[in-house]
PDB file of C-alpha atoms in Angstrom:
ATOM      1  CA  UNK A   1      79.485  60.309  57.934  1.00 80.00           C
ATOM      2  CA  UNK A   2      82.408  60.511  59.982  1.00 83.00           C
ATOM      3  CA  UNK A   3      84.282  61.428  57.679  1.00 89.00           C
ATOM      4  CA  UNK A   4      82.543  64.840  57.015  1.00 92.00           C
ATOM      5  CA  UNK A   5      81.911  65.426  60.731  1.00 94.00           C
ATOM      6  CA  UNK A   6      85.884  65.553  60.804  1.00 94.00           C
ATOM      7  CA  UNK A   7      86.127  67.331  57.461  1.00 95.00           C
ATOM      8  CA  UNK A   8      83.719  70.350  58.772  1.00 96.00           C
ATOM      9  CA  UNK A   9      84.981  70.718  62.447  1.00 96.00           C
ATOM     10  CA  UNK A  10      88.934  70.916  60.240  1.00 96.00           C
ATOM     11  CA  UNK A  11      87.308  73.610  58.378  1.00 96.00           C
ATOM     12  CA  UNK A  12      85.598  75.504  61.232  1.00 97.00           C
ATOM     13  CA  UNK A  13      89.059  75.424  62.849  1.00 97.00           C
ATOM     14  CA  UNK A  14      90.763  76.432  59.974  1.00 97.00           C
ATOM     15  CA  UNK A  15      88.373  79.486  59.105  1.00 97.00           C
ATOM     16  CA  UNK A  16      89.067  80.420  62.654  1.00 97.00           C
ATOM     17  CA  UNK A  17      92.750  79.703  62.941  1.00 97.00           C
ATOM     18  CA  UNK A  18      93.174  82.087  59.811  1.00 97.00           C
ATOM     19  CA  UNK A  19      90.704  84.771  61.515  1.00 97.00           C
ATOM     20  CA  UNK A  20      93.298  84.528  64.949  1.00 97.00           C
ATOM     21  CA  UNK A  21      96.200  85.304  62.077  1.00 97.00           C
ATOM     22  CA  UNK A  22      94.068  88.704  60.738  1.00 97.00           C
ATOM     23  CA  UNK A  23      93.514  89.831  64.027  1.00 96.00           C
ATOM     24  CA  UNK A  24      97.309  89.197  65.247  1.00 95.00           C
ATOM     25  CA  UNK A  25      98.552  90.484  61.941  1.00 95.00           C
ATOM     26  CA  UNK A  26      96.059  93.422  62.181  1.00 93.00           C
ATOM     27  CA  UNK A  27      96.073  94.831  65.581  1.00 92.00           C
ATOM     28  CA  UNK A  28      96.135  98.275  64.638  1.00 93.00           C
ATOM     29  CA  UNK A  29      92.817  97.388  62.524  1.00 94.00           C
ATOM     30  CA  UNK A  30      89.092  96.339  64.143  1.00 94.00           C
ATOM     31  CA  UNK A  31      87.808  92.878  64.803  1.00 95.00           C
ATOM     32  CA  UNK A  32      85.379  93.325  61.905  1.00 96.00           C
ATOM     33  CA  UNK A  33      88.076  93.963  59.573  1.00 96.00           C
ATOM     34  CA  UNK A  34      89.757  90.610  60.407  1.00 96.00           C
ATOM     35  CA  UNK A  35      86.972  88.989  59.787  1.00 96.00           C
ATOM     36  CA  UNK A  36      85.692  90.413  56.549  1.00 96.00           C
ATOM     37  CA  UNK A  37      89.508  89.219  55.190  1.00 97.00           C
ATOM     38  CA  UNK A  38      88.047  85.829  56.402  1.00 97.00           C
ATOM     39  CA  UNK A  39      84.544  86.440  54.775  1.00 96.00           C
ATOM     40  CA  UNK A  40      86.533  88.083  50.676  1.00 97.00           C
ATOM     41  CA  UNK A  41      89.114  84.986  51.005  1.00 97.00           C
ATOM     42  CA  UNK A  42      86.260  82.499  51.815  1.00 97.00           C
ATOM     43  CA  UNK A  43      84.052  84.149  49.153  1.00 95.00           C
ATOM     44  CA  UNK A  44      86.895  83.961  46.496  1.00 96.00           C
ATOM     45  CA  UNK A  45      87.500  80.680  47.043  1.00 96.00           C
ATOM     46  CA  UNK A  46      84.385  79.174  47.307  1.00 96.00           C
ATOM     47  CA  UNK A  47      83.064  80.751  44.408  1.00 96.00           C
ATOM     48  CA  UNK A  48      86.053  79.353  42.107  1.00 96.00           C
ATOM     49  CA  UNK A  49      85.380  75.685  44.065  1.00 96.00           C
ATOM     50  CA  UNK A  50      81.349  76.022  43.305  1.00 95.00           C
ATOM     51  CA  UNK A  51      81.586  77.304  39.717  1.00 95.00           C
ATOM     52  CA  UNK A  52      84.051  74.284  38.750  1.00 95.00           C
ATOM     53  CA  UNK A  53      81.627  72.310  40.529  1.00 94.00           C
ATOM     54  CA  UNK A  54      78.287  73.640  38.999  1.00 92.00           C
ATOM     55  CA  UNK A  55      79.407  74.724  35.575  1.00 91.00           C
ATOM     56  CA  UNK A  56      81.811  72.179  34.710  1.00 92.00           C
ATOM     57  CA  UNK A  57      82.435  69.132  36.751  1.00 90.00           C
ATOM     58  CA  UNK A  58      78.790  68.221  37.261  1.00 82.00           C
ATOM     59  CA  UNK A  59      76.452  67.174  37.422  1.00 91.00           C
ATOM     60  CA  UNK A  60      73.929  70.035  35.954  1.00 92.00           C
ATOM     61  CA  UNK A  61      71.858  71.239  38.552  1.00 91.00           C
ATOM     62  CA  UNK A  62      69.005  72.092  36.537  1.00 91.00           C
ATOM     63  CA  UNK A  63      68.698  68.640  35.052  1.00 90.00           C
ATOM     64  CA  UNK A  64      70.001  66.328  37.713  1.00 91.00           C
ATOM     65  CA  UNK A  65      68.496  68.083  41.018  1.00 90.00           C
ATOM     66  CA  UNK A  66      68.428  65.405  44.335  1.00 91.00           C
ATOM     67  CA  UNK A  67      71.311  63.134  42.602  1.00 92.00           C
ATOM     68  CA  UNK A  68      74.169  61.496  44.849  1.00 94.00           C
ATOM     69  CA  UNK A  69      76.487  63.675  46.153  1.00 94.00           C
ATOM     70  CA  UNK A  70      80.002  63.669  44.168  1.00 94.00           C
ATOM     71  CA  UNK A  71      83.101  63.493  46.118  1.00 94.00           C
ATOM     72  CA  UNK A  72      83.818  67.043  45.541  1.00 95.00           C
ATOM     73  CA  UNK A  73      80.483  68.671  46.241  1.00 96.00           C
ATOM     74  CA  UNK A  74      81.112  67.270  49.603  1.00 95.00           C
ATOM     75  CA  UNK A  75      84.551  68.707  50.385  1.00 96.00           C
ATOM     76  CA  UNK A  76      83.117  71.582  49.544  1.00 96.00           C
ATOM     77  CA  UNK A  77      80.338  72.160  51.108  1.00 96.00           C
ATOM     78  CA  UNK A  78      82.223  70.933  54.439  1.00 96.00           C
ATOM     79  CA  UNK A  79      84.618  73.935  53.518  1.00 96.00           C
ATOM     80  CA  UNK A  80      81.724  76.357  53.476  1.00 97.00           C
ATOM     81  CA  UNK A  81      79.770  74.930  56.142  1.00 97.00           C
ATOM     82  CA  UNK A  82      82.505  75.099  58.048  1.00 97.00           C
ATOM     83  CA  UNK A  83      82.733  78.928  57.047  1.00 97.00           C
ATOM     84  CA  UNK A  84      79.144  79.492  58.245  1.00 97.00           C
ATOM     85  CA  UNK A  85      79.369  77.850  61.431  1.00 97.00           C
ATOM     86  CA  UNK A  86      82.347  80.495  61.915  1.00 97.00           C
ATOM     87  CA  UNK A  87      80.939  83.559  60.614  1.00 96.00           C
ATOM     88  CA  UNK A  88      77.539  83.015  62.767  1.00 96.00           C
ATOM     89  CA  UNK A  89      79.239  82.607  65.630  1.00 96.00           C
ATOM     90  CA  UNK A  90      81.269  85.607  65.105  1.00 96.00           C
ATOM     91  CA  UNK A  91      78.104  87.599  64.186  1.00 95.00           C
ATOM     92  CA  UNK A  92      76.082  86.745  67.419  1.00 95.00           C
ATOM     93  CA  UNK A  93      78.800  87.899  69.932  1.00 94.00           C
ATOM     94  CA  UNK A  94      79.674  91.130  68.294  1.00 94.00           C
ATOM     95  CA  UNK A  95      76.228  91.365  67.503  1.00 91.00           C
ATOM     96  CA  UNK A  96      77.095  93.111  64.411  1.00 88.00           C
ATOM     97  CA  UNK A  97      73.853  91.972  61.855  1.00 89.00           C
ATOM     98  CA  UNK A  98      70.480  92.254  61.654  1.00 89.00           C
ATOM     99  CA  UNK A  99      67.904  89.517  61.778  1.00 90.00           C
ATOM    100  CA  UNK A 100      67.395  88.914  57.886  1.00 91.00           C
ATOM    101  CA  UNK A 101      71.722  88.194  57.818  1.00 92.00           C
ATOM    102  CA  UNK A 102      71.451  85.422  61.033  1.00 93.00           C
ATOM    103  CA  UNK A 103      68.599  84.083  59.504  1.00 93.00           C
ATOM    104  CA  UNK A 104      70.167  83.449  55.943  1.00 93.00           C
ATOM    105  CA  UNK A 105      73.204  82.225  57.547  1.00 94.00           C
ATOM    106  CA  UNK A 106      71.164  80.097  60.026  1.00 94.00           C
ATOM    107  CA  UNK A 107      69.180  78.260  56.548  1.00 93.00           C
ATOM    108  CA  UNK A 108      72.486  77.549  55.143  1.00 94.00           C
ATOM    109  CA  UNK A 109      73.640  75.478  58.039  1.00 95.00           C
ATOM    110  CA  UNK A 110      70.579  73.760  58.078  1.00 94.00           C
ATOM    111  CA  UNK A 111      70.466  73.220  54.144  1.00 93.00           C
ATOM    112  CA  UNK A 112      74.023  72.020  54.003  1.00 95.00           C
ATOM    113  CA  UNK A 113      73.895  69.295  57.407  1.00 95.00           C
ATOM    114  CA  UNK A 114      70.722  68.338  55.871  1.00 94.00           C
ATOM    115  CA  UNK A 115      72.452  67.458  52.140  1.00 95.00           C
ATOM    116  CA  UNK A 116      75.819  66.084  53.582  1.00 95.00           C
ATOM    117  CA  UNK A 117      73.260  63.552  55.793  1.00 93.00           C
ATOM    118  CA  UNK A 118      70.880  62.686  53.591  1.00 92.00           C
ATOM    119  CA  UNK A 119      73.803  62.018  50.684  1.00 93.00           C
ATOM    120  CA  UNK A 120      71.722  63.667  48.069  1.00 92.00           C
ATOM    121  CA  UNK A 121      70.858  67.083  46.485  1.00 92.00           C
ATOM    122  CA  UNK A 122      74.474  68.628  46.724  1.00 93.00           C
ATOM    123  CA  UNK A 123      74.285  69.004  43.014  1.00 93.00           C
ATOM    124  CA  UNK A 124      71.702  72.096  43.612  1.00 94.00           C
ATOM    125  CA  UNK A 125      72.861  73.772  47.058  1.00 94.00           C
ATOM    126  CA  UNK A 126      76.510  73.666  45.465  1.00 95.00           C
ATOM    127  CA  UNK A 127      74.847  75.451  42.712  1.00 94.00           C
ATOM    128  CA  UNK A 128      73.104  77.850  45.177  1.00 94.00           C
ATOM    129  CA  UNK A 129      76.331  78.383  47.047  1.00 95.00           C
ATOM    130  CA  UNK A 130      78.028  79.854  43.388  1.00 95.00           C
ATOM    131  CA  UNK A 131      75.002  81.831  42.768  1.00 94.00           C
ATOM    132  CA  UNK A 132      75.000  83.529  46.031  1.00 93.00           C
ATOM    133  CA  UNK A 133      79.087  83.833  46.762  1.00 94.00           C
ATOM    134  CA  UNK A 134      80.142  85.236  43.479  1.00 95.00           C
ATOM    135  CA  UNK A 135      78.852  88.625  45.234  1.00 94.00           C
ATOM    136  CA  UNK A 136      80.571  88.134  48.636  1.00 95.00           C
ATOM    137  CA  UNK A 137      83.932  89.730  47.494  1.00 96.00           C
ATOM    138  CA  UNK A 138      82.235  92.793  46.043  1.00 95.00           C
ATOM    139  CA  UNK A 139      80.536  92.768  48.804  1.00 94.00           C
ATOM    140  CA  UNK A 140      83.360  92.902  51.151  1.00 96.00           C
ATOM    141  CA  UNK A 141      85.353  94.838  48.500  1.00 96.00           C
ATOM    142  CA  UNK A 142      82.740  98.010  49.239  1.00 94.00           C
ATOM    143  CA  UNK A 143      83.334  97.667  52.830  1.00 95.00           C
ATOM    144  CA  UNK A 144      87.258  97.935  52.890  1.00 96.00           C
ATOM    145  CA  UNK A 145      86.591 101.285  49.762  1.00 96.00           C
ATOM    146  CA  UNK A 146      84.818 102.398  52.445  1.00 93.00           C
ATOM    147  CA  UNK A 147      87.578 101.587  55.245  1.00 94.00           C
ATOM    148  CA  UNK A 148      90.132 103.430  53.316  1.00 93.00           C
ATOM    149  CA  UNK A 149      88.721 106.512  52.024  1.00 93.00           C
ATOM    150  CA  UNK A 150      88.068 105.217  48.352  1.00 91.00           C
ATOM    151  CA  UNK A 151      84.080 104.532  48.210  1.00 90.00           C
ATOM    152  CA  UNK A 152      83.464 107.663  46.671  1.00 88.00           C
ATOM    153  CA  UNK A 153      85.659 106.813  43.749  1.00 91.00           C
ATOM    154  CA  UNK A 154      85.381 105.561  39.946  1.00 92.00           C
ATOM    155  CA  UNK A 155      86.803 102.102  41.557  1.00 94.00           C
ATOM    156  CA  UNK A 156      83.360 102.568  44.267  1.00 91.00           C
ATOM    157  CA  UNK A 157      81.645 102.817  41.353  1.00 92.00           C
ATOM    158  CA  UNK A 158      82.955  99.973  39.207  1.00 94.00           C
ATOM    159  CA  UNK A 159      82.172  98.180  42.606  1.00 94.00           C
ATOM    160  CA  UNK A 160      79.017  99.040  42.831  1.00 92.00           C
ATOM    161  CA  UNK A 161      77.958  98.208  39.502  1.00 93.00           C
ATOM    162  CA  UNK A 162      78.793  94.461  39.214  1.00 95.00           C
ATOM    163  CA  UNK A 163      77.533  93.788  42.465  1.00 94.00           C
ATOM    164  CA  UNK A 164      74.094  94.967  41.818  1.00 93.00           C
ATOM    165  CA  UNK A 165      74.420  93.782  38.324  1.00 94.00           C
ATOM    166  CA  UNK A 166      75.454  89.789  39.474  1.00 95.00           C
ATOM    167  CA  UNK A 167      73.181  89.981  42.444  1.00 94.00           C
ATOM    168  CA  UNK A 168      69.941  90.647  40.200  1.00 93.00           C
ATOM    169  CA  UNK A 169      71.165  88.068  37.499  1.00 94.00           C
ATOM    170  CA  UNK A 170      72.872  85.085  39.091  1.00 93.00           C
ATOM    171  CA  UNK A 171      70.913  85.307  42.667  1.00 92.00           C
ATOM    172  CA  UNK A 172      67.683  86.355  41.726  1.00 94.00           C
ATOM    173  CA  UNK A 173      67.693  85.304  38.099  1.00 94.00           C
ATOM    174  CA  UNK A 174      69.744  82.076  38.544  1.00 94.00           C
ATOM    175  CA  UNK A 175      68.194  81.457  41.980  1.00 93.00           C
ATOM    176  CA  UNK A 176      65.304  81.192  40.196  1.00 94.00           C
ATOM    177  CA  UNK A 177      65.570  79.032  38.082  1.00 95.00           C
ATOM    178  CA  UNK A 178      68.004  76.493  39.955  1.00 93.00           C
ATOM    179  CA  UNK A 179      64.716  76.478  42.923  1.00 92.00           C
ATOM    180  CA  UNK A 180      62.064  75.949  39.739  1.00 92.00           C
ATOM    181  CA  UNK A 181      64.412  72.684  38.888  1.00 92.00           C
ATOM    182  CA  UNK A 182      64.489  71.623  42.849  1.00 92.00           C
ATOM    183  CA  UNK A 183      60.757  71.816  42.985  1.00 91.00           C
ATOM    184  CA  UNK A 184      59.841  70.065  40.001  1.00 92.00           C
ATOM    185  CA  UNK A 185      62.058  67.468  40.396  1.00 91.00           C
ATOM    186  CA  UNK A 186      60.543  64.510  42.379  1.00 90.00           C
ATOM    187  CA  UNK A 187      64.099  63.254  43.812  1.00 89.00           C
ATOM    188  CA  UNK A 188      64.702  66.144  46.719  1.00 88.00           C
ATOM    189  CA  UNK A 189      62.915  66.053  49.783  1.00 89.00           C
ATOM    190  CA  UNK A 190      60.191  68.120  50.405  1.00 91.00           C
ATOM    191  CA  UNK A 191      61.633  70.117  53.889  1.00 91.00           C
ATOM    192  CA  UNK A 192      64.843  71.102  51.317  1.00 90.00           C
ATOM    193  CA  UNK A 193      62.613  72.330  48.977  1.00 92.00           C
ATOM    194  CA  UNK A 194      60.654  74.212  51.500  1.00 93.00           C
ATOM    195  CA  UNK A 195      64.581  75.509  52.723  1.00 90.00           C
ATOM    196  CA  UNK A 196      65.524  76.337  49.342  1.00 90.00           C
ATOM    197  CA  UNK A 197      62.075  78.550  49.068  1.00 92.00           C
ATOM    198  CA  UNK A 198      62.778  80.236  52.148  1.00 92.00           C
ATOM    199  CA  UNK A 199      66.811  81.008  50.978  1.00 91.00           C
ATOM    200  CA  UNK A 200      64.927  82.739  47.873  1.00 92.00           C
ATOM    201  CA  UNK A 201      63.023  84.692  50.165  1.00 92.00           C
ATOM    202  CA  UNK A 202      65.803  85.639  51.539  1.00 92.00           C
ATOM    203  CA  UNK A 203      67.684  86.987  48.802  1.00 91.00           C
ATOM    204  CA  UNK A 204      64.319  88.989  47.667  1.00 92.00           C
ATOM    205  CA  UNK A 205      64.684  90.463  51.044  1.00 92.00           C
ATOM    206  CA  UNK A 206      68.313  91.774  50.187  1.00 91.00           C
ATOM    207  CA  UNK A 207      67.422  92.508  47.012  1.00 91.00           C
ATOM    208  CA  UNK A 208      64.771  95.145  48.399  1.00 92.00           C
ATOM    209  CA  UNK A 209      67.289  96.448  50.378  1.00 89.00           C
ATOM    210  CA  UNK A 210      69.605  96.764  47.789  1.00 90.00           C
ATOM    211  CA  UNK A 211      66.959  98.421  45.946  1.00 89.00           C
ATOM    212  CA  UNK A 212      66.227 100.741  48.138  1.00 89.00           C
ATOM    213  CA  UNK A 213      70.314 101.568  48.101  1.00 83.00           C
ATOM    214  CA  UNK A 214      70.152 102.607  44.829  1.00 85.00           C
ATOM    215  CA  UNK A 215      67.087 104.658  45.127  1.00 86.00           C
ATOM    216  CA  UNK A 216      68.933 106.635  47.919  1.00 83.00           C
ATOM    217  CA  UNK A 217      72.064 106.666  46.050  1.00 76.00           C
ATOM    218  CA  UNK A 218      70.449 107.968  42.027  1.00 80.00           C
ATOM    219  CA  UNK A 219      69.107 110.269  43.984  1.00 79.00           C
ATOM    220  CA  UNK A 220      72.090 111.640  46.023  1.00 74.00           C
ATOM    221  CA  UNK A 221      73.291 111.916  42.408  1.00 69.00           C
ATOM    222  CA  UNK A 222      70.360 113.902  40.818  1.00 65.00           C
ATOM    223  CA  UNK A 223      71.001 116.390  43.825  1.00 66.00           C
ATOM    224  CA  UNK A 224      74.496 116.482  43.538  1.00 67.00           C
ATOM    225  CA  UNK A 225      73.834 117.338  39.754  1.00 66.00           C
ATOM    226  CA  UNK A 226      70.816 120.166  40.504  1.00 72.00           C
ATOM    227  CA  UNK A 227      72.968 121.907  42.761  1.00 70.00           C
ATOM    228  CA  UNK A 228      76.124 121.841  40.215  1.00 64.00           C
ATOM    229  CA  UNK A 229      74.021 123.266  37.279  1.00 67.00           C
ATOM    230  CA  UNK A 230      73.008 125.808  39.733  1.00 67.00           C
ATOM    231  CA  UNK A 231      76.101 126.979  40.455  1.00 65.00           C
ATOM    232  CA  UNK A 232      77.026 126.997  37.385  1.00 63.00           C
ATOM    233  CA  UNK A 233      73.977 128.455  35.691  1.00 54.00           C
ATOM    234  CA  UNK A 234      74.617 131.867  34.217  1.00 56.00           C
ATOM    235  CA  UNK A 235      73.023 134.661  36.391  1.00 51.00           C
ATOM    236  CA  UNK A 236      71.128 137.582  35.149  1.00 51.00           C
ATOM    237  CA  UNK A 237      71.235 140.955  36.714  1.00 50.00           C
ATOM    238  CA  UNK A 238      69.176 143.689  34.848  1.00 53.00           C
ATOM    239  CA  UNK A 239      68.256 141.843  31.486  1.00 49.00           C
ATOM    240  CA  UNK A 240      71.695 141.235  31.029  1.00 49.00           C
ATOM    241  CA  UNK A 241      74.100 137.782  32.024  1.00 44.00           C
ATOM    242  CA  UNK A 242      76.408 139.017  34.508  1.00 49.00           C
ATOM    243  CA  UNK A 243      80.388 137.507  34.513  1.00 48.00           C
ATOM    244  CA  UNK A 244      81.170 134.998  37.053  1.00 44.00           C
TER     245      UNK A 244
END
C-alpha cells in the first residue's frame, strides 16, 4: 500500500511539474491553456494505457468485474488518480467549473482510493476510465479550435462529430453495460457499486448538456440556412422575377 501511496503522490507531482513547464513555456498564453495541454496529454495517454488494459491485456470487465487488481491496472490508475487530484485542485482555485464537473472529478478520487485499497475491482473502473477519456482530447481539442480562431471550421466540425458520436456510444452505451456487469456481479462491494451508479448519473448529466448543445447548434444552422435561401430567393416585382 505504500507502494501506491508513493506511486500517486510521483504522479500528482509529475502532472504538476509538467503543468509549471506549460505555463513557463506559455507565458504569453492563460493559465487555463496550460492546463488543458495537461488535461489532452493526460487524456491521450490514459486512454491508450486503459484501452490496452481493458481491451486486450485483461481481464474482461464485463465477465470478471471485482477480480484482483493486475499490476498494471494499478500503475495506472495511480497515473490518473494522480491526474485528478491535480486537475481538482486546479479547478477549485480558479474556480473555473461548475458543480456537476467537481462532483464527477470528486467520485473518481473516491472510486479509484477505494479500488487501489481494497485490491479489487480495478478490472471495471480501468474500464470506466477508457470509456470516459477517449473523449477528453476532443474535448480539449474544441477548446484550443476555439482558442485559435478555427471552431467554425470543417476541422470544428469533424470535432464535433466524434465527440458526440463516442460520448453517446462508449460513455453512455458502454457505461452501461460495464455498470450492468458491476451490479450483477456479487464480487464488488456494494458502496462501489453505488459510486459507479452515481458516475453514470453523471455522464447522463453531460450528456443532457451536450444535448442541449446540439439543439442550440442544428438550430443556429437551420437559421443560418433560412436566411441564405432568402437572400438568395428570386424576387418578384410586378408579376415578373427581377435580376439580382
Amino acid at each position: 500500500m505504500v507502494s501506491i501511496v508513493l506511486e500517486v503522490a510521483c504522479s500528482l507531482g509529475a502532472w504538476l511539474f509538467l503543468y509549471i513547464c506549460f505555463c513557463y513555456w506559455n507565458k504569453h498564453r492563460s493559465h487555463e491553456w496550460s492546463c488543458r495541454l495537461v488535461t489532452l496529454l493526460h487524456g491521450v495517454i490514459v486512454t491508450c494505457l486503459s484501452g490496452y488494459v481493458a481491451l486486450w491485456d485483461g481481464p474482461w470487465p464485463l465477465t470478471h468485474a471485482g477480480s484482483p487488481n493486475t499490476p498494471l491496472q494499478i500503475h495506472v490508475l495511480s497515473l490518473t488518480l494522480g491526474y485528478f487530484i491535480f486537475d481538482l485542485g486546479w479547478c477549485l482555485y480558479f474556480q473555473t467549473e461548475g458543480d456537476l464537473m467537481l462532483f464527477h472529478h470528486t467520485l473518481s478520487i473516491c472510486g479509484m482510493i477505494m479500488v487501489l485499497g481494497l485490491g479489487k475491482s480495478a478490472t471495471e473502473v480501468n474500464a470506466v476510465v477508457f470509456v470516459s477519456e477517449i473523449t477528453n482530447p476532443l474535448l480539449q481539442t474544441r477548446w484550443f479550435l476555439r482558442e485559435i480562431g478555427c471552431y467554425h471550421t470543417f476541422l470544428g466540425e469533424v470535432v464535433d462529430f466524434f465527440f458526440v458520436f463516442l460520448f453517446l456510444v462508449l460513455r453512455i452505451g458502454g457505461g452501461a453495460l460495464i455498470m450492468y456487469a458491476m451490479v450483477i456481479s456479487p464480487d464488488p462491494s456494494w458502496l462501489l457499486k453505488a459510486g459507479g451508479l452515481a458516475m453514470y448519473i453523471v455522464s447522463l448529466g453531460f450528456m443532457a448538456e451536450i444535448c442541449r448543445f446540439i439543439r442550440r447548434k442544428m438550430w443556429k444552422k437551420y437559421h443560418s440556412w433560412t436566411r441564405l435561401r432568402s437572400v438568395n430567393a428570386p424576387v418578384k416585382t410586378n408579376g415578373h422575377l427581377a435580376a439580382h
